[in-house]
PDB file of N, CA and C in Angstrom:
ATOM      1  N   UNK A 197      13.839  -4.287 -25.468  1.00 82.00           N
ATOM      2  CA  UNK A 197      12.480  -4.680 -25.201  1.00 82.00           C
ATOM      3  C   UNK A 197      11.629  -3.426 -24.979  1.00 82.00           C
ATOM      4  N   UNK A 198      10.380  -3.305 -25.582  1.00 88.00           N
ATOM      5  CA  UNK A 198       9.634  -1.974 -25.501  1.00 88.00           C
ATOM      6  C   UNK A 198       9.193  -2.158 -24.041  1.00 88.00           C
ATOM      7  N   UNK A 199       8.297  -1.346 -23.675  1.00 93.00           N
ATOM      8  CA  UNK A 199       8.033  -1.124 -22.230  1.00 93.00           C
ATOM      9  C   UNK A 199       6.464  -0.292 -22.353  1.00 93.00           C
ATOM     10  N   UNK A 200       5.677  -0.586 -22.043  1.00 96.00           N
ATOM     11  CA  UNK A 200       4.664   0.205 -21.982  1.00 96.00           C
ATOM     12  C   UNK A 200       4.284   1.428 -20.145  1.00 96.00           C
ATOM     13  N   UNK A 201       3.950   2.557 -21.119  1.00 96.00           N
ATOM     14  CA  UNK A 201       3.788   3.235 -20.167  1.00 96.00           C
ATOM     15  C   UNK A 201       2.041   4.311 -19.894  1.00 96.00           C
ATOM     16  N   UNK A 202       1.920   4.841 -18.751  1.00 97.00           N
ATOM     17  CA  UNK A 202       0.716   5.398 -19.277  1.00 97.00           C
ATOM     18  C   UNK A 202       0.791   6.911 -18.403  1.00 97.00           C
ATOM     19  N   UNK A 203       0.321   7.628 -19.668  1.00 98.00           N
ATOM     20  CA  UNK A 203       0.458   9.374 -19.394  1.00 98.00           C
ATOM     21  C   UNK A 203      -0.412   9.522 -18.018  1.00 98.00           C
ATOM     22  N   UNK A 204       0.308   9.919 -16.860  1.00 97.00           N
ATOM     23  CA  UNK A 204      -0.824  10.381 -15.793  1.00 97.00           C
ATOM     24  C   UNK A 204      -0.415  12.342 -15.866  1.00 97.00           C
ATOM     25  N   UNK A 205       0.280  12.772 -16.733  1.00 98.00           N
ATOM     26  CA  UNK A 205       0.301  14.306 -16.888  1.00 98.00           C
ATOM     27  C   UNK A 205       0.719  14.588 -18.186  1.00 98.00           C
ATOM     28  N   UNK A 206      -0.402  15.718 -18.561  1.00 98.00           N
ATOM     29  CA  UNK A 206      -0.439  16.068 -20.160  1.00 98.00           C
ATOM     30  C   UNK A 206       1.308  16.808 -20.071  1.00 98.00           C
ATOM     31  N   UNK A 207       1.855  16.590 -21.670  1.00 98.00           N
ATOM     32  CA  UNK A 207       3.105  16.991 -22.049  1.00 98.00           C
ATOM     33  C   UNK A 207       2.931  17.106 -23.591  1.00 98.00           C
ATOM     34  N   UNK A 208       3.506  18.103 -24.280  1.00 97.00           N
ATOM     35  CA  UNK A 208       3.551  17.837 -25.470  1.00 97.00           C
ATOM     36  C   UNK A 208       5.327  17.637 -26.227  1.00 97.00           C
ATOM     37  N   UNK A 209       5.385  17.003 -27.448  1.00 97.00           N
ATOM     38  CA  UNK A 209       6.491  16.609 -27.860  1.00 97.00           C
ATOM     39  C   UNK A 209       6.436  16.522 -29.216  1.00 97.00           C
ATOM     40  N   UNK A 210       7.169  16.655 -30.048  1.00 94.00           N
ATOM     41  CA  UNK A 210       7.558  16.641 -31.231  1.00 94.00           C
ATOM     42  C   UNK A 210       7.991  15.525 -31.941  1.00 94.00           C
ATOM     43  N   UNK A 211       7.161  14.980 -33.298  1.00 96.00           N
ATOM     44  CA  UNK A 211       7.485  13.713 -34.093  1.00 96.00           C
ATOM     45  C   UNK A 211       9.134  13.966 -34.416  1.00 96.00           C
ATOM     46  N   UNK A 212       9.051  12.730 -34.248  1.00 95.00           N
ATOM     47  CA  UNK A 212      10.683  12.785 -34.687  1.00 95.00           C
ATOM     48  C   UNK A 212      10.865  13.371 -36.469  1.00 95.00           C
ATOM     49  N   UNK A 213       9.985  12.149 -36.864  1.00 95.00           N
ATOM     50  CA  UNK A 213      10.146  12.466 -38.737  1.00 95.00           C
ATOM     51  C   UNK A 213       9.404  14.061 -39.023  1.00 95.00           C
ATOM     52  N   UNK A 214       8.178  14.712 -38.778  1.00 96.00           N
ATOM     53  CA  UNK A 214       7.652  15.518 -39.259  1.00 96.00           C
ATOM     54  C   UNK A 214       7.520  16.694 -38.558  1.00 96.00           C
ATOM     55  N   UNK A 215       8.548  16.906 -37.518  1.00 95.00           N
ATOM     56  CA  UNK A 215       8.475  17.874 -36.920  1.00 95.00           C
ATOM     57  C   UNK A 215       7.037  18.160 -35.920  1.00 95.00           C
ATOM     58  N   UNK A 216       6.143  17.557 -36.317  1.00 95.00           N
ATOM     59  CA  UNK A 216       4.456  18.167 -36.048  1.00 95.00           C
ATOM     60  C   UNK A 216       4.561  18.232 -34.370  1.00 95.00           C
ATOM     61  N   UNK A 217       4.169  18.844 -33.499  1.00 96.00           N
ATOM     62  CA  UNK A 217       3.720  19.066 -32.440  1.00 96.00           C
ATOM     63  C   UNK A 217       2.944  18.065 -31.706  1.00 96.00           C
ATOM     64  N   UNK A 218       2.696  17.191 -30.783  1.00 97.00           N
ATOM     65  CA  UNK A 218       1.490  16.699 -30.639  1.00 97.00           C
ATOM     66  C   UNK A 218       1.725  16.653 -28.591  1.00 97.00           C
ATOM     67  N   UNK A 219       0.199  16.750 -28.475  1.00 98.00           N
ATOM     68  CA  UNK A 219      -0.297  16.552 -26.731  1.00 98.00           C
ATOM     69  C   UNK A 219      -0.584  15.127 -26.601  1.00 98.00           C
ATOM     70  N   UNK A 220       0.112  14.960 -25.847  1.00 98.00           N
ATOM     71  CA  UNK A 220      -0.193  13.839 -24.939  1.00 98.00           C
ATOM     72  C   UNK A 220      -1.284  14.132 -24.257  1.00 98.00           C
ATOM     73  N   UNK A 221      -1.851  13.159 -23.832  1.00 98.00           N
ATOM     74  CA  UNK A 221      -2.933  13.583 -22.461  1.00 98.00           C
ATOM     75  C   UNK A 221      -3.125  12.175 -21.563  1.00 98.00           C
ATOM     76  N   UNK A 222      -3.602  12.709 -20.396  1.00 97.00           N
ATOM     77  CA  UNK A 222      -4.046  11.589 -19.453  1.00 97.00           C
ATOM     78  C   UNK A 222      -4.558  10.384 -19.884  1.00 97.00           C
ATOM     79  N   UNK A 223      -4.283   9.183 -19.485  1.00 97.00           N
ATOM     80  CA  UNK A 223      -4.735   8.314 -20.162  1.00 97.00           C
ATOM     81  C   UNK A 223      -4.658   7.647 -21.529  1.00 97.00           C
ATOM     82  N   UNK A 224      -3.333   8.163 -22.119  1.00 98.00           N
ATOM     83  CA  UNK A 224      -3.096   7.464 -23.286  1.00 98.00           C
ATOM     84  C   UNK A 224      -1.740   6.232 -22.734  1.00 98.00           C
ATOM     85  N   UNK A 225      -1.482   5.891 -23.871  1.00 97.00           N
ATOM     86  CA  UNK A 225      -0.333   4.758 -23.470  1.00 97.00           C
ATOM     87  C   UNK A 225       0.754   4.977 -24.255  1.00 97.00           C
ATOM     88  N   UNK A 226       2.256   4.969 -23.965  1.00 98.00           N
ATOM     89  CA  UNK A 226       2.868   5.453 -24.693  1.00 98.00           C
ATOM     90  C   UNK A 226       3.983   4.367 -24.883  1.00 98.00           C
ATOM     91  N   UNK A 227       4.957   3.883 -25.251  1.00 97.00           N
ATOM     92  CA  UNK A 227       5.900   2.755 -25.828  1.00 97.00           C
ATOM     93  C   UNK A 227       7.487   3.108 -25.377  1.00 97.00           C
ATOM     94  N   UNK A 228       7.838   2.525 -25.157  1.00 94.00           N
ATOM     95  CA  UNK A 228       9.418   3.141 -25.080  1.00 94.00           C
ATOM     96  C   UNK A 228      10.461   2.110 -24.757  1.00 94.00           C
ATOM     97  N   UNK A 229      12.005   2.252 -25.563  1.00 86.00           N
ATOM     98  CA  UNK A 229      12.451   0.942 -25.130  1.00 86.00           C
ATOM     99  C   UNK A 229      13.441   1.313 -23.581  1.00 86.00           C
ATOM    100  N   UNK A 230      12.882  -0.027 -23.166  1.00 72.00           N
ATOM    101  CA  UNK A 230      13.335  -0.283 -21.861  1.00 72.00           C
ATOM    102  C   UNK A 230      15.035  -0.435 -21.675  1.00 72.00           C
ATOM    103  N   UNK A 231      15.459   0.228 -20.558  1.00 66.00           N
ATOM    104  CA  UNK A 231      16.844  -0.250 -20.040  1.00 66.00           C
ATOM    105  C   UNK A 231      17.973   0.972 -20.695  1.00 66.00           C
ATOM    106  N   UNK A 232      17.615   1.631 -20.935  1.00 67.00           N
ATOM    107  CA  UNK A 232      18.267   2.311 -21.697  1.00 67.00           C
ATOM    108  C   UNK A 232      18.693   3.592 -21.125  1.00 67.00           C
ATOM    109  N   UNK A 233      19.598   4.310 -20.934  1.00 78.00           N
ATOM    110  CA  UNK A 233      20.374   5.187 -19.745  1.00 78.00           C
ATOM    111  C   UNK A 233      20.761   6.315 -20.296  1.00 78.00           C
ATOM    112  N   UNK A 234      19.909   7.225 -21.433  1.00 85.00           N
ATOM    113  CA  UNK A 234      20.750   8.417 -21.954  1.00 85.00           C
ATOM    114  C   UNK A 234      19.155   9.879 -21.457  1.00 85.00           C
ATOM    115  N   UNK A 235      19.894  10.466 -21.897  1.00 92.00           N
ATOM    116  CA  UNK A 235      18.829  11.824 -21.603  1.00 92.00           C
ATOM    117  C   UNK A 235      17.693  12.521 -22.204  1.00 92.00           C
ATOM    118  N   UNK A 236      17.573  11.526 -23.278  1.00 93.00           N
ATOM    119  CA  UNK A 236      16.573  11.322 -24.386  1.00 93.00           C
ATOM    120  C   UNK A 236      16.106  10.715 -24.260  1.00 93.00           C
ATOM    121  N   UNK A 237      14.873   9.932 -24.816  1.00 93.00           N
ATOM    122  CA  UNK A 237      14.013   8.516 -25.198  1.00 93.00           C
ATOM    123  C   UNK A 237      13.033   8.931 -26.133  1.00 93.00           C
ATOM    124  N   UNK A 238      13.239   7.786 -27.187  1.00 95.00           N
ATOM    125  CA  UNK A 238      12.040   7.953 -27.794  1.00 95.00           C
ATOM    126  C   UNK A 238      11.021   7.290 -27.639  1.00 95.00           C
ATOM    127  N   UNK A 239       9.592   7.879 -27.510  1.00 96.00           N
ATOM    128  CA  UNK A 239       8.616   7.047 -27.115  1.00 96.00           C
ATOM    129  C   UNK A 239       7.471   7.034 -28.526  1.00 96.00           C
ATOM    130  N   UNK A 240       6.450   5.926 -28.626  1.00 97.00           N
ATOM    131  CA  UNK A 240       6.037   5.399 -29.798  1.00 97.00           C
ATOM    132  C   UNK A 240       4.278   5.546 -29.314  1.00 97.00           C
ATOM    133  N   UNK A 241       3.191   6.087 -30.148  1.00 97.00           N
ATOM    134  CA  UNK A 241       2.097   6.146 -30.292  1.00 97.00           C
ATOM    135  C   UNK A 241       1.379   6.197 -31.775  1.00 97.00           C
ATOM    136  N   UNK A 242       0.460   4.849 -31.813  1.00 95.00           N
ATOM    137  CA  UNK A 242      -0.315   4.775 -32.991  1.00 95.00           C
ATOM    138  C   UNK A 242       0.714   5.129 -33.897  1.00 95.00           C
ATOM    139  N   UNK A 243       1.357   4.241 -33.877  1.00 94.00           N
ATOM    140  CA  UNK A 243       2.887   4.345 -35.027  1.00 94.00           C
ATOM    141  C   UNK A 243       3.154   5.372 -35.784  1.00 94.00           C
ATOM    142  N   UNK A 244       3.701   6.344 -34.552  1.00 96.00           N
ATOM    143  CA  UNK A 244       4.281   7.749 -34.952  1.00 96.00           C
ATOM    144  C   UNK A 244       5.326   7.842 -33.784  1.00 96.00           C
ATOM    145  N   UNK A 245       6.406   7.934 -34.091  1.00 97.00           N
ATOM    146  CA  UNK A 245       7.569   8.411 -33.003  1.00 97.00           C
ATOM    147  C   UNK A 245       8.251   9.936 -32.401  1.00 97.00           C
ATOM    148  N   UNK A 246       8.286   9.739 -31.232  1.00 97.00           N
ATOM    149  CA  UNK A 246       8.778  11.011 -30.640  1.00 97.00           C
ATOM    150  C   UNK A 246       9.483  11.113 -29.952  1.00 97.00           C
ATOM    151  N   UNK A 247      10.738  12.704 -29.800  1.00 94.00           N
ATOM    152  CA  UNK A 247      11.770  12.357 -28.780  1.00 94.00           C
ATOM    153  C   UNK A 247      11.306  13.404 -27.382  1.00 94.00           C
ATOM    154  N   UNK A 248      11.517  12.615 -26.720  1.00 95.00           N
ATOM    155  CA  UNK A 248      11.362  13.353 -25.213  1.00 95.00           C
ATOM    156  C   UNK A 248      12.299  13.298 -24.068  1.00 95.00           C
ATOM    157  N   UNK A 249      12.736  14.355 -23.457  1.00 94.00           N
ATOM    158  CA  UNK A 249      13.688  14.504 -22.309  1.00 94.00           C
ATOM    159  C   UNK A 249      13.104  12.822 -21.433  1.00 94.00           C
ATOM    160  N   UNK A 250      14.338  12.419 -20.478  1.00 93.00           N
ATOM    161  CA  UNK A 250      14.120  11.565 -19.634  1.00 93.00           C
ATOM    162  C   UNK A 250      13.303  11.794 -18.742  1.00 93.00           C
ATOM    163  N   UNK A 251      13.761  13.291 -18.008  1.00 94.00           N
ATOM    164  CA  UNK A 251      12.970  13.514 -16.834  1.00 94.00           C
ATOM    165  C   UNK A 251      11.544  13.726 -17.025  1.00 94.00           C
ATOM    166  N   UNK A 252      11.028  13.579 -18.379  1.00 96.00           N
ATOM    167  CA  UNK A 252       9.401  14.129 -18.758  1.00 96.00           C
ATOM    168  C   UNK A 252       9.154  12.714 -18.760  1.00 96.00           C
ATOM    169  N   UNK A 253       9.036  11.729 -19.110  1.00 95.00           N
ATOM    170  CA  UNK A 253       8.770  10.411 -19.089  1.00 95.00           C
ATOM    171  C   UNK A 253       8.969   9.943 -17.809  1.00 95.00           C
ATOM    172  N   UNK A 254       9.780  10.612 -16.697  1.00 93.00           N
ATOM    173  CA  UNK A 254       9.752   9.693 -15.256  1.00 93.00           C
ATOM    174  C   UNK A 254       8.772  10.679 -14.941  1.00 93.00           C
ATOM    175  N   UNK A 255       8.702  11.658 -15.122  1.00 96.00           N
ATOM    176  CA  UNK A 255       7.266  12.820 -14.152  1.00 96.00           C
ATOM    177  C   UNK A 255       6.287  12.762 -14.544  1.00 96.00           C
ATOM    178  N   UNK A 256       6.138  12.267 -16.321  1.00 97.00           N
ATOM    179  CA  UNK A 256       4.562  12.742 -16.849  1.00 97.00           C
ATOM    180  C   UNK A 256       3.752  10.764 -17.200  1.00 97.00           C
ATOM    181  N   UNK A 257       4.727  10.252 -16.953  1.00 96.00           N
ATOM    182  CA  UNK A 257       4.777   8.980 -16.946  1.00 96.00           C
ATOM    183  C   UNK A 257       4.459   7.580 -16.115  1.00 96.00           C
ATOM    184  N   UNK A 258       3.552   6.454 -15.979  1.00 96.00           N
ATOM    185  CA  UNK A 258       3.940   5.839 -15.573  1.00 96.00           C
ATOM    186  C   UNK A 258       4.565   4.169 -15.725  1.00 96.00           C
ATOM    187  N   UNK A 259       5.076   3.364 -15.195  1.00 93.00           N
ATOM    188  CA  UNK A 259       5.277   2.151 -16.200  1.00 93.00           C
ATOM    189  C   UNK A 259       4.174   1.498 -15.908  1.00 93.00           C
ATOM    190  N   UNK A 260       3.754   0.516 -17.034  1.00 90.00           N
ATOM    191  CA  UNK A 260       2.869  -0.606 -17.228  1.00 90.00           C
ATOM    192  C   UNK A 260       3.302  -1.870 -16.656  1.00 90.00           C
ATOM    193  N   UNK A 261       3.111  -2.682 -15.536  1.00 74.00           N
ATOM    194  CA  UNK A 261       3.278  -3.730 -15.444  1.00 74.00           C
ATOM    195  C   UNK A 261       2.723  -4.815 -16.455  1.00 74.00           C
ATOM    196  N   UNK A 262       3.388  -6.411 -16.846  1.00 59.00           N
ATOM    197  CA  UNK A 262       2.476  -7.112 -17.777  1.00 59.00           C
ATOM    198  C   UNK A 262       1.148  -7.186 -18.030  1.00 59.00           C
ATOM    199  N   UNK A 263       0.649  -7.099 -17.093  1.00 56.00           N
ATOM    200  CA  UNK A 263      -1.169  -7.336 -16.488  1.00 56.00           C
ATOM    201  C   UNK A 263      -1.973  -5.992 -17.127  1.00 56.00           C
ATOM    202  N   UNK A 264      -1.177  -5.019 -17.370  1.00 51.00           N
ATOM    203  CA  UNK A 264      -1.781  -3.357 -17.725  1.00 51.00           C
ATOM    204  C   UNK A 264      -1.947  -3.020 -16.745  1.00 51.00           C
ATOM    205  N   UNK A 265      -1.958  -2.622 -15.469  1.00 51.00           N
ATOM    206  CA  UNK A 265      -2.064  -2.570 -14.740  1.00 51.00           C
ATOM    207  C   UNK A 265      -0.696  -1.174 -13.881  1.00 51.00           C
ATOM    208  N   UNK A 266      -0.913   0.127 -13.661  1.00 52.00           N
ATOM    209  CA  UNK A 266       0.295   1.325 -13.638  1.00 52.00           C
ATOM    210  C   UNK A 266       1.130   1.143 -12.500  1.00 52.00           C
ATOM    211  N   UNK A 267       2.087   0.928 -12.188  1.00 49.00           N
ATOM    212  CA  UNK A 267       3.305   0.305 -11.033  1.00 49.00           C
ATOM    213  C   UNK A 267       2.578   1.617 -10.077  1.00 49.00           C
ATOM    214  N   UNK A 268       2.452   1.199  -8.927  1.00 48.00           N
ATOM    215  CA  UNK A 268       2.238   2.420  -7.775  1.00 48.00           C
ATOM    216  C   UNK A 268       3.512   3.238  -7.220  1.00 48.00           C
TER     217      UNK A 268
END
């Protein structure tokens, strides 16, 4: 199940397919599937995919509750 999340700290990360570089920034929303326990994740924007360390997604990250609304 995807999981929505929302950037509260800029990070940048690398497309999976094209190598390209890209910044995140505050306030975007980013995708990622939920439940999943390895040291990687890939997370999904404006249907382009990227891999990012775990610990950058729990620090630069927050989760989306259903409502949109960022878990405190």
């Amino acid at each position: 199940m995807m999981q929505d999340f929302d950037v509260v700290h800029p990070f940048k990360a690398a497309n999976v397919f094209s190598g390209r570089e890209r910044e995140f920034k505050s306030g975007e929303i980013v995708s990622s599937e939920s439940g999943l326990n390895s040291e990687t994740v890939t997370i999904e924007i404006e249907n382009s995919f990227f891999v990012i360390e775990r610990s950058t997604l729990d620090a630069c990250c927050k989760r989306r509750t259903d409502g949109g609304v960022p878990l405190v």
